[in-house]
Coordinates of C-alpha atoms and ligand atoms in Angstrom, one line a residue:
M1 CA -15.1 -107.7 -30.2
T2 CA -14.5 -108.8 -26.7
R3 CA -11.3 -107.4 -25.1
P4 CA -8.2 -109.7 -25.1
R5 CA -7.6 -111.2 -21.5
P6 CA -4.4 -110.8 -19.7
L7 CA -2.6 -113.9 -20.6
L8 CA -0.2 -114.3 -17.2
G9 CA -0.9 -113.4 -13.7
C10 CA 2.3 -112.9 -11.5
I11 CA 2.4 -112.6 -7.7
A12 CA 5.5 -111.0 -6.5
D13 CA 6.7 -111.4 -2.8
D14 CA 8.5 -107.8 -2.8
F15 CA 8.2 -104.5 -4.4
T16 CA 11.4 -103.9 -6.4
G17 CA 11.4 -107.8 -7.4
A18 CA 7.6 -107.0 -9.0
T19 CA 9.4 -104.4 -11.3
D20 CA 12.3 -106.7 -12.0
L21 CA 10.0 -109.3 -13.4
A22 CA 7.7 -106.8 -15.0
N23 CA 10.7 -105.3 -16.7
N24 CA 11.6 -108.9 -18.3
L25 CA 8.2 -109.3 -19.5
V26 CA 8.1 -106.1 -21.1
R27 CA 11.4 -106.9 -22.9
S28 CA 10.0 -110.0 -24.3
G29 CA 7.1 -108.1 -25.8
M30 CA 4.4 -108.3 -23.2
R31 CA 2.5 -105.2 -22.4
T32 CA 2.7 -105.3 -18.4
V33 CA 0.9 -103.7 -15.6
Q34 CA 2.1 -103.8 -11.8
T35 CA -0.4 -103.1 -9.2
I36 CA 0.7 -102.1 -5.7
G37 CA -0.8 -105.0 -3.6
V38 CA -4.0 -106.5 -4.3
P39 CA -6.4 -104.0 -6.0
T40 CA -9.9 -103.8 -4.3
D41 CA -11.9 -103.3 -7.5
T42 CA -12.3 -106.0 -10.3
Q43 CA -12.1 -103.4 -13.1
A44 CA -10.5 -105.2 -16.2
I45 CA -6.9 -104.4 -16.9
D46 CA -5.8 -104.0 -20.4
A47 CA -2.3 -105.6 -20.4
D48 CA -0.8 -109.0 -21.7
A49 CA 0.6 -109.6 -18.0
I50 CA -0.2 -108.4 -14.5
V51 CA 2.2 -108.4 -11.7
V52 CA 0.8 -108.0 -8.1
A53 CA 3.4 -106.6 -6.0
L54 CA 3.1 -107.9 -2.2
K55 CA 5.5 -107.5 0.6
S56 CA 5.2 -111.2 1.8
R57 CA 8.8 -112.2 1.9
T58 CA 9.6 -112.1 5.7
I59 CA 6.1 -111.7 7.2
A60 CA 4.6 -114.6 9.0
A61 CA 4.1 -117.6 6.5
K62 CA 0.2 -117.8 7.1
D63 CA -0.1 -114.0 6.3
A64 CA 2.0 -114.6 3.0
I65 CA -0.2 -117.5 2.3
A66 CA -3.5 -115.3 2.8
Q67 CA -2.2 -112.4 0.7
S68 CA -1.0 -114.9 -2.2
L69 CA -4.3 -116.4 -2.3
Q70 CA -5.9 -113.2 -2.3
A71 CA -3.8 -112.2 -5.3
Y72 CA -4.5 -115.5 -7.1
A73 CA -8.2 -115.1 -6.5
W74 CA -8.1 -111.7 -8.0
L75 CA -5.9 -112.6 -10.9
K76 CA -8.5 -115.1 -11.8
T77 CA -11.2 -112.6 -11.9
Q78 CA -8.8 -110.9 -14.6
G79 CA -9.2 -114.2 -16.7
V80 CA -5.3 -114.8 -16.6
E81 CA -4.3 -118.2 -18.2
Q82 CA -1.1 -118.9 -16.3
I83 CA 0.0 -118.0 -12.6
Y84 CA 3.5 -117.0 -11.7
F85 CA 4.8 -116.9 -8.1
K86 CA 7.9 -114.8 -8.1
Y87 CA 10.5 -114.8 -5.5
C88 CA 14.1 -113.5 -5.1
S89 CA 16.9 -114.9 -7.3
T90 CA 18.7 -115.8 -4.2
F91 CA 15.9 -117.6 -3.1
D92 CA 15.4 -115.5 0.0
S93 CA 13.6 -117.5 2.8
T94 CA 13.6 -119.0 6.1
P95 CA 13.2 -122.6 7.2
E96 CA 9.6 -121.8 7.7
G97 CA 9.2 -120.2 4.3
N98 CA 7.6 -118.3 2.6
I99 CA 8.6 -119.8 -0.7
G100 CA 7.5 -123.3 0.2
P101 CA 4.2 -122.7 2.2
V102 CA 3.1 -120.1 -0.3
T103 CA 3.9 -122.7 -3.3
E104 CA 1.8 -125.5 -1.5
A105 CA -1.1 -123.1 -0.8
L106 CA -1.3 -122.0 -4.5
M107 CA -1.0 -125.6 -5.8
D108 CA -3.7 -126.7 -3.5
A109 CA -5.9 -123.9 -4.7
I110 CA -5.1 -124.5 -8.6
H111 CA -4.8 -128.3 -8.6
G112 CA -6.4 -129.8 -5.3
K113 CA -4.9 -130.8 -2.0
D114 CA -1.7 -132.6 -2.6
Q115 CA -2.2 -132.6 -6.4
G116 CA -0.6 -131.1 -9.2
F117 CA 3.1 -130.4 -10.4
T118 CA 5.5 -127.1 -10.6
I119 CA 8.8 -125.9 -10.8
V120 CA 11.2 -124.0 -8.7
C121 CA 13.9 -121.9 -10.6
P122 CA 15.5 -118.7 -9.2
A123 CA 18.1 -118.7 -12.2
F124 CA 18.7 -115.4 -13.9
P125 CA 22.0 -116.1 -15.8
E126 CA 22.4 -112.7 -17.1
N127 CA 22.4 -111.3 -13.5
N128 CA 25.0 -114.0 -12.5
R129 CA 22.5 -116.3 -10.8
T130 CA 22.9 -120.1 -12.3
I131 CA 21.6 -123.3 -11.2
F132 CA 23.8 -126.6 -11.7
K133 CA 23.0 -130.0 -10.3
G134 CA 20.3 -128.2 -8.2
H135 CA 22.8 -126.2 -6.6
L136 CA 22.5 -122.0 -6.8
F137 CA 25.6 -119.9 -8.0
V138 CA 25.9 -116.3 -7.2
G139 CA 28.6 -115.3 -9.7
D140 CA 31.3 -117.8 -9.1
M141 CA 30.2 -118.5 -5.5
L142 CA 27.8 -121.0 -4.1
L143 CA 24.8 -119.2 -2.6
S144 CA 26.0 -120.5 0.9
D145 CA 29.5 -118.9 0.3
S146 CA 28.0 -115.5 -0.8
G147 CA 27.2 -112.6 1.1
M148 CA 23.6 -114.1 1.4
R149 CA 25.0 -116.3 4.5
N150 CA 24.9 -113.0 6.6
H151 CA 21.5 -111.7 5.6
P152 CA 19.8 -110.1 8.5
L153 CA 16.5 -111.6 7.7
T154 CA 17.0 -114.7 5.3
P155 CA 20.5 -116.0 5.8
M156 CA 21.0 -118.6 3.1
T157 CA 23.3 -121.3 4.4
D158 CA 22.4 -124.2 2.0
A159 CA 23.0 -123.8 -1.9
N160 CA 21.3 -127.3 -2.5
L161 CA 18.1 -126.1 -3.6
V162 CA 16.3 -129.4 -3.7
R163 CA 17.2 -129.9 0.3
V164 CA 16.2 -126.2 0.9
M165 CA 12.7 -126.5 -0.9
Q166 CA 12.3 -130.0 0.6
S167 CA 12.6 -128.5 4.2
Q168 CA 9.7 -125.9 3.3
T169 CA 7.2 -128.4 1.4
K170 CA 5.2 -131.7 2.1
R171 CA 5.3 -132.4 -1.6
K172 CA 8.3 -134.3 -3.0
V173 CA 11.0 -132.3 -4.5
G174 CA 12.9 -133.8 -7.6
L175 CA 15.7 -132.2 -10.1
V176 CA 15.7 -131.7 -13.7
E177 CA 19.5 -131.5 -14.6
Q178 CA 21.1 -129.1 -16.9
S179 CA 22.1 -131.8 -19.4
C180 CA 18.1 -132.6 -19.8
V181 CA 17.5 -128.7 -19.9
A182 CA 19.9 -128.4 -22.6
A183 CA 18.6 -131.2 -24.7
G184 CA 15.4 -129.2 -25.2
P185 CA 11.7 -129.0 -24.1
D186 CA 10.7 -132.6 -25.1
A187 CA 13.2 -134.0 -22.8
I188 CA 12.1 -131.5 -20.3
R189 CA 8.5 -132.7 -20.3
A190 CA 9.6 -136.1 -20.4
R191 CA 11.6 -135.6 -17.1
F192 CA 8.4 -133.8 -15.6
K193 CA 6.5 -136.8 -16.3
A194 CA 9.0 -139.4 -14.9
L195 CA 9.4 -137.2 -11.6
Q196 CA 5.6 -137.3 -11.3
A197 CA 5.5 -141.1 -11.8
E198 CA 7.9 -141.4 -8.8
G199 CA 5.4 -139.1 -6.6
A200 CA 7.3 -135.6 -6.9
G201 CA 4.9 -132.6 -7.1
V202 CA 7.8 -130.0 -7.3
A203 CA 11.2 -129.9 -9.6
V204 CA 14.2 -127.8 -9.1
I205 CA 15.3 -127.0 -12.7
D206 CA 18.9 -126.3 -13.6
A207 CA 19.7 -123.3 -15.8
V208 CA 23.0 -121.6 -16.5
S209 CA 22.0 -119.8 -19.9
N210 CA 19.4 -117.9 -21.6
Q211 CA 19.1 -120.9 -24.1
D212 CA 18.1 -122.9 -20.9
L213 CA 15.6 -120.5 -20.2
M214 CA 14.1 -120.6 -23.5
H215 CA 14.0 -124.5 -23.5
M216 CA 12.3 -124.3 -20.2
G217 CA 9.8 -121.9 -21.3
Q218 CA 8.5 -124.2 -24.0
A219 CA 8.3 -126.9 -21.5
L220 CA 6.2 -124.8 -19.2
A221 CA 3.5 -123.8 -21.8
D222 CA 0.7 -125.8 -20.2
M223 CA 1.8 -125.6 -16.5
P224 CA -1.0 -123.6 -14.7
L225 CA 1.5 -122.5 -12.1
V226 CA 5.1 -121.5 -12.1
T227 CA 7.2 -120.7 -9.3
A228 CA 10.5 -118.7 -10.4
G229 CA 12.9 -115.7 -10.1
S230 CA 12.5 -113.1 -12.6
G231 CA 14.5 -115.0 -15.1
V232 CA 12.2 -117.7 -16.1
A233 CA 9.8 -114.9 -17.4
I234 CA 12.3 -114.5 -20.5
G235 CA 11.2 -118.0 -21.8
L236 CA 7.5 -117.6 -21.3
P237 CA 6.2 -114.9 -23.9
Q238 CA 7.1 -117.1 -26.9
N239 CA 4.6 -119.7 -25.9
W240 CA 1.7 -117.1 -26.5
K241 CA 3.7 -115.9 -29.7
A242 CA 3.5 -119.4 -31.0
R243 CA -0.2 -119.3 -30.6
G244 CA -0.8 -116.0 -32.0
A245 CA -2.0 -114.4 -28.7
L246 CA 0.8 -112.2 -28.8
A247 CA 2.4 -110.5 -31.9
A248 CA 5.7 -112.0 -32.8
N249 CA 7.3 -108.8 -32.8
A250 CA 5.3 -107.2 -30.1
K251 CA 6.7 -104.1 -28.7
A252 CA 5.5 -103.5 -24.9
D253 CA 7.8 -100.8 -23.7
T254 CA 5.8 -97.7 -25.3
L255 CA 4.9 -95.0 -22.8
A256 CA 2.7 -92.0 -23.5
A257 CA 5.1 -89.0 -23.9
A258 CA 6.4 -87.5 -20.8
S259 CA 6.0 -83.8 -20.0
G260 CA 6.2 -81.4 -16.8
Y261 CA 9.3 -80.8 -14.6
Q262 CA 12.1 -83.3 -13.6
A263 CA 13.1 -84.4 -10.3
V264 CA 15.3 -87.0 -8.4
V265 CA 14.7 -87.9 -4.9
S266 CA 17.3 -90.1 -3.4
G267 CA 17.2 -92.0 0.2
S268 CA 19.4 -94.8 -0.7
C269 CA 23.0 -95.2 0.9
S270 CA 24.1 -97.9 -1.2
V271 CA 27.4 -98.0 -3.0
A272 CA 26.0 -97.3 -6.5
T273 CA 23.7 -94.4 -5.5
N274 CA 26.3 -92.8 -3.5
A275 CA 28.3 -92.6 -6.7
Q276 CA 25.4 -91.5 -8.8
V277 CA 24.9 -88.4 -6.4
L278 CA 28.6 -87.7 -6.4
H279 CA 28.4 -87.9 -10.4
W280 CA 25.6 -85.5 -10.2
R281 CA 27.1 -83.0 -7.7
Q282 CA 30.6 -83.0 -9.3
R283 CA 28.9 -81.7 -12.4
G284 CA 27.4 -78.6 -10.7
K285 CA 23.9 -79.7 -11.0
P286 CA 21.4 -78.5 -8.5
A287 CA 21.4 -80.7 -5.4
F288 CA 19.8 -80.1 -1.9
A289 CA 21.1 -82.5 1.0
I290 CA 18.7 -83.4 3.7
D291 CA 20.2 -83.6 7.3
P292 CA 18.2 -86.0 9.2
L293 CA 19.3 -84.4 12.4
A294 CA 17.9 -81.3 11.5
V295 CA 14.5 -82.9 10.7
A296 CA 14.7 -84.7 14.1
S297 CA 15.4 -81.4 15.9
G298 CA 12.3 -79.9 14.4
T299 CA 13.4 -77.7 11.5
N300 CA 11.0 -77.8 8.7
V301 CA 13.3 -79.2 6.0
V302 CA 10.3 -80.2 3.7
S303 CA 9.4 -76.4 3.2
Q304 CA 13.1 -75.5 2.8
A305 CA 13.7 -78.2 0.2
L306 CA 10.6 -77.3 -1.8
D307 CA 11.3 -73.5 -1.5
W308 CA 14.7 -74.1 -2.9
A309 CA 13.5 -76.4 -5.6
K310 CA 10.6 -74.5 -7.0
P311 CA 12.2 -71.7 -8.7
L312 CA 14.8 -74.3 -10.1
L313 CA 12.4 -76.6 -11.8
A314 CA 11.7 -74.5 -14.8
Q315 CA 15.6 -74.4 -15.7
G316 CA 16.1 -78.2 -15.4
T317 CA 16.2 -81.2 -13.3
V318 CA 16.7 -80.8 -9.4
L319 CA 18.1 -83.4 -7.0
I320 CA 17.0 -83.7 -3.3
Y321 CA 18.9 -86.4 -1.4
A322 CA 19.6 -87.8 2.0
T323 CA 22.2 -90.3 0.5
A324 CA 25.1 -90.4 2.6
E325 CA 28.4 -92.6 3.1
P326 CA 28.3 -95.4 5.8
N327 CA 30.1 -93.4 8.6
A328 CA 27.7 -90.6 8.2
V329 CA 24.7 -92.9 8.4
K330 CA 26.0 -94.9 11.3
A331 CA 26.5 -91.5 13.2
I332 CA 23.1 -90.4 12.3
Q333 CA 21.7 -94.0 13.4
S334 CA 23.4 -93.9 16.7
Q335 CA 21.9 -90.7 17.4
L336 CA 18.2 -91.3 16.4
G337 CA 18.2 -95.2 16.3
V338 CA 18.3 -97.3 12.9
A339 CA 14.6 -97.7 12.3
Q340 CA 13.7 -94.2 13.6
A341 CA 16.2 -92.5 11.1
G342 CA 15.1 -94.7 8.3
E343 CA 11.3 -94.0 8.9
L344 CA 12.3 -90.1 9.5
V345 CA 14.1 -89.8 6.1
E346 CA 11.8 -91.9 4.4
H347 CA 8.6 -89.6 5.7
T348 CA 10.6 -86.5 4.7
L349 CA 11.5 -87.6 1.3
S350 CA 8.1 -88.9 0.5
T351 CA 6.5 -85.8 1.5
I352 CA 9.0 -83.9 -0.6
A353 CA 8.1 -86.0 -3.4
K354 CA 4.4 -85.3 -3.0
G355 CA 5.2 -81.5 -3.0
L356 CA 7.1 -81.7 -6.1
V357 CA 4.5 -83.5 -7.9
H358 CA 2.2 -80.8 -6.8
A359 CA 4.4 -78.2 -8.1
G360 CA 4.3 -79.7 -11.5
V361 CA 6.9 -82.4 -11.7
R362 CA 5.6 -85.1 -14.0
Q363 CA 9.0 -87.1 -14.4
L364 CA 10.5 -88.5 -11.2
V365 CA 13.6 -90.6 -10.2
V366 CA 13.4 -92.2 -7.0
A367 CA 16.5 -93.9 -5.5
G368 CA 16.1 -96.7 -2.9
G369 CA 13.9 -99.7 -2.1
E370 CA 12.2 -98.6 1.0
T371 CA 12.4 -94.9 -0.2
S372 CA 10.4 -96.2 -3.2
G373 CA 7.8 -97.9 -1.2
A374 CA 7.2 -94.8 0.9
V375 CA 6.9 -92.3 -2.4
V376 CA 4.7 -94.5 -4.0
Q377 CA 2.3 -94.7 -1.3
A378 CA 2.6 -90.9 -0.6
L379 CA 1.6 -90.4 -4.4
G380 CA -1.4 -92.8 -3.8
V381 CA -0.2 -94.9 -6.5
E382 CA -2.2 -98.0 -7.3
R383 CA -0.9 -99.3 -10.8
M384 CA 2.4 -98.8 -12.6
V385 CA 2.5 -99.3 -16.5
I386 CA 5.9 -100.5 -17.3
G387 CA 7.8 -98.9 -19.8
P388 CA 11.4 -98.8 -21.3
Q389 CA 14.6 -100.1 -19.3
I390 CA 17.0 -97.6 -18.0
D391 CA 19.5 -100.1 -16.7
P392 CA 19.2 -103.8 -16.0
G393 CA 16.4 -104.4 -13.5
V394 CA 15.1 -100.5 -13.8
P395 CA 12.4 -99.5 -16.2
W396 CA 10.3 -96.3 -16.6
T397 CA 6.8 -96.7 -15.4
S398 CA 3.9 -94.3 -15.9
V399 CA 1.2 -93.9 -13.1
T400 CA -1.6 -91.7 -12.1
S401 CA -1.8 -89.9 -8.9
P402 CA -4.6 -88.0 -6.9
V403 CA -1.9 -85.6 -5.9
C404 CA -2.3 -84.1 -9.3
N405 CA -5.8 -84.9 -9.8
G406 CA -5.1 -87.9 -11.7
D407 CA -2.4 -86.6 -14.2
T408 CA 0.1 -89.1 -15.5
V409 CA 3.6 -89.0 -14.1
H410 CA 6.3 -90.9 -15.1
V411 CA 8.3 -92.5 -12.2
T412 CA 11.2 -94.8 -12.3
L413 CA 12.0 -96.8 -8.7
K414 CA 15.7 -97.6 -8.5
S415 CA 16.8 -100.3 -6.3
G416 CA 19.9 -99.1 -4.3
N417 CA 22.7 -101.2 -6.1
F418 CA 21.4 -100.8 -9.5
G419 CA 22.4 -98.2 -12.3
T420 CA 25.5 -96.7 -13.8
N421 CA 27.2 -93.6 -12.3
D422 CA 25.3 -91.2 -14.9
F423 CA 21.8 -93.0 -14.2
F424 CA 20.1 -89.8 -13.2
E425 CA 21.1 -88.0 -16.3
K426 CA 20.5 -91.0 -18.4
S427 CA 17.0 -91.7 -17.2
F428 CA 15.6 -88.3 -18.5
T429 CA 17.6 -88.5 -21.8
L430 CA 15.9 -91.9 -22.4
L431 CA 12.4 -90.1 -21.7
K432 CA 12.7 -87.6 -24.2
Ligands
ADP1 P1 18.4 -99.2 -0.8 O1 17.7 -99.6 -2.0 O2 19.8 -98.5 -1.4 O3 18.6 -100.4 0.3 P2 16.6 -97.8 0.8 O4 15.8 -96.8 0.6 O5 15.7 -99.3 0.8 O6 17.7 -97.9 0.1 O7 17.0 -98.1 2.2 C1 17.9 -96.6 2.6 C2 17.4 -96.3 4.1 O8 18.3 -95.5 4.9 C3 15.9 -95.8 4.1 O9 15.2 -96.3 5.3 C4 16.1 -94.3 4.3 O10 15.2 -93.5 4.9 C5 17.5 -94.5 5.3 N1 18.5 -93.3 5.1 C6 18.5 -92.3 4.0 N2 19.5 -91.5 4.2 C7 19.9 -91.7 5.5 C8 20.8 -91.0 6.5 N3 21.5 -89.9 5.8 N4 20.8 -91.5 7.7 C9 20.3 -92.4 7.9 N5 19.5 -93.1 7.4 C10 19.2 -92.8 6.1

């Protein structure tokens, strides 16, 4: 019997966004593997969906195009049927891109120059991202009134997605309104045809509910390229279930049993992470604070932290953190510089994480987006198998690492503002 091929191939423009998408696919019954960058080998991956995690959101458009096309070419070697280009639910981009240029390049590769038809839909109603009459809302606010208008790299000052996308692409952009989406998949398909007849190559689609995403999902069954946030992924697996390519009651979030010691490494200074660290410390659980100034002055903080942790590991979970309140972070940044402080702490925490895995930790919670990138790199992780969700957007994953001779390590990468106050305890309880 030939091995079933992966069905869906995804290209994500950032790291934690890739995990968010993978989490939605797993919740809908697709066994999902996430790769860190484009794999260099063509070994077949046994999964229903593959998510290639790139860091292409804010790099030069030509580099984002080159990396995305490389990911596309690799996904084709895996035999996937449909391609999904994933971007942020707040449509993070600049007038130069990279959402428009990458979409253009993928369409040219898949359909031929200036041909084909695809959608744009960053909606994720469960996370309060909705689209109505082509306008993107963040909770009750238009995107352009939300905090995104002040984003340091991708300020979003226009909530009209038809206009925003049109400024980034040569193809004509149209709109599928919510009344049409609510009418169901046939109405959506008819609207796609009408838009194509008018010369459109891209359609922004309204969505205000999961029901809208399910209708949309059916209408996208035969679309070779879908571009969207992570929400649209909720509606796609039903198509393969209807065809029998995926079991109707498929359960995709099962990981191998966890073993080994448990640790948390936290480099996030976001509000939610500060509350999680405080919650942990207030319960008198073992915690070791990293002082970035001590690191900068040459103290071997890595050895100190590992010497502290090793005798405690057999007794339970340890937390090692650089997490600090905004004033403390500012004080450190003013002495060391913003980028230098960030890099110093990331390097320290990722070296500690490596030391912990070397010492037998096989269940590791990492808090912070950039911190997660540094840890995954230090552990030499190439692939992550996505498992059960701990909190919205944060699943457990299992990886193998050369640091422990290819042993399995259960890892969760928590983006700064995700998770409830008891996230650290809850994570390990869920794994049991
Ligand atoms: P989040 O997901 O919350 O944004 P990140 O890990 O992406 O978390 O970013 C936090 C950044 O802050 C990292 O670069 C980290 O190294 C840095 N950092 C962590 N603790 C401190 C600290 N005490 N002082 C200065 N910078 C810090």
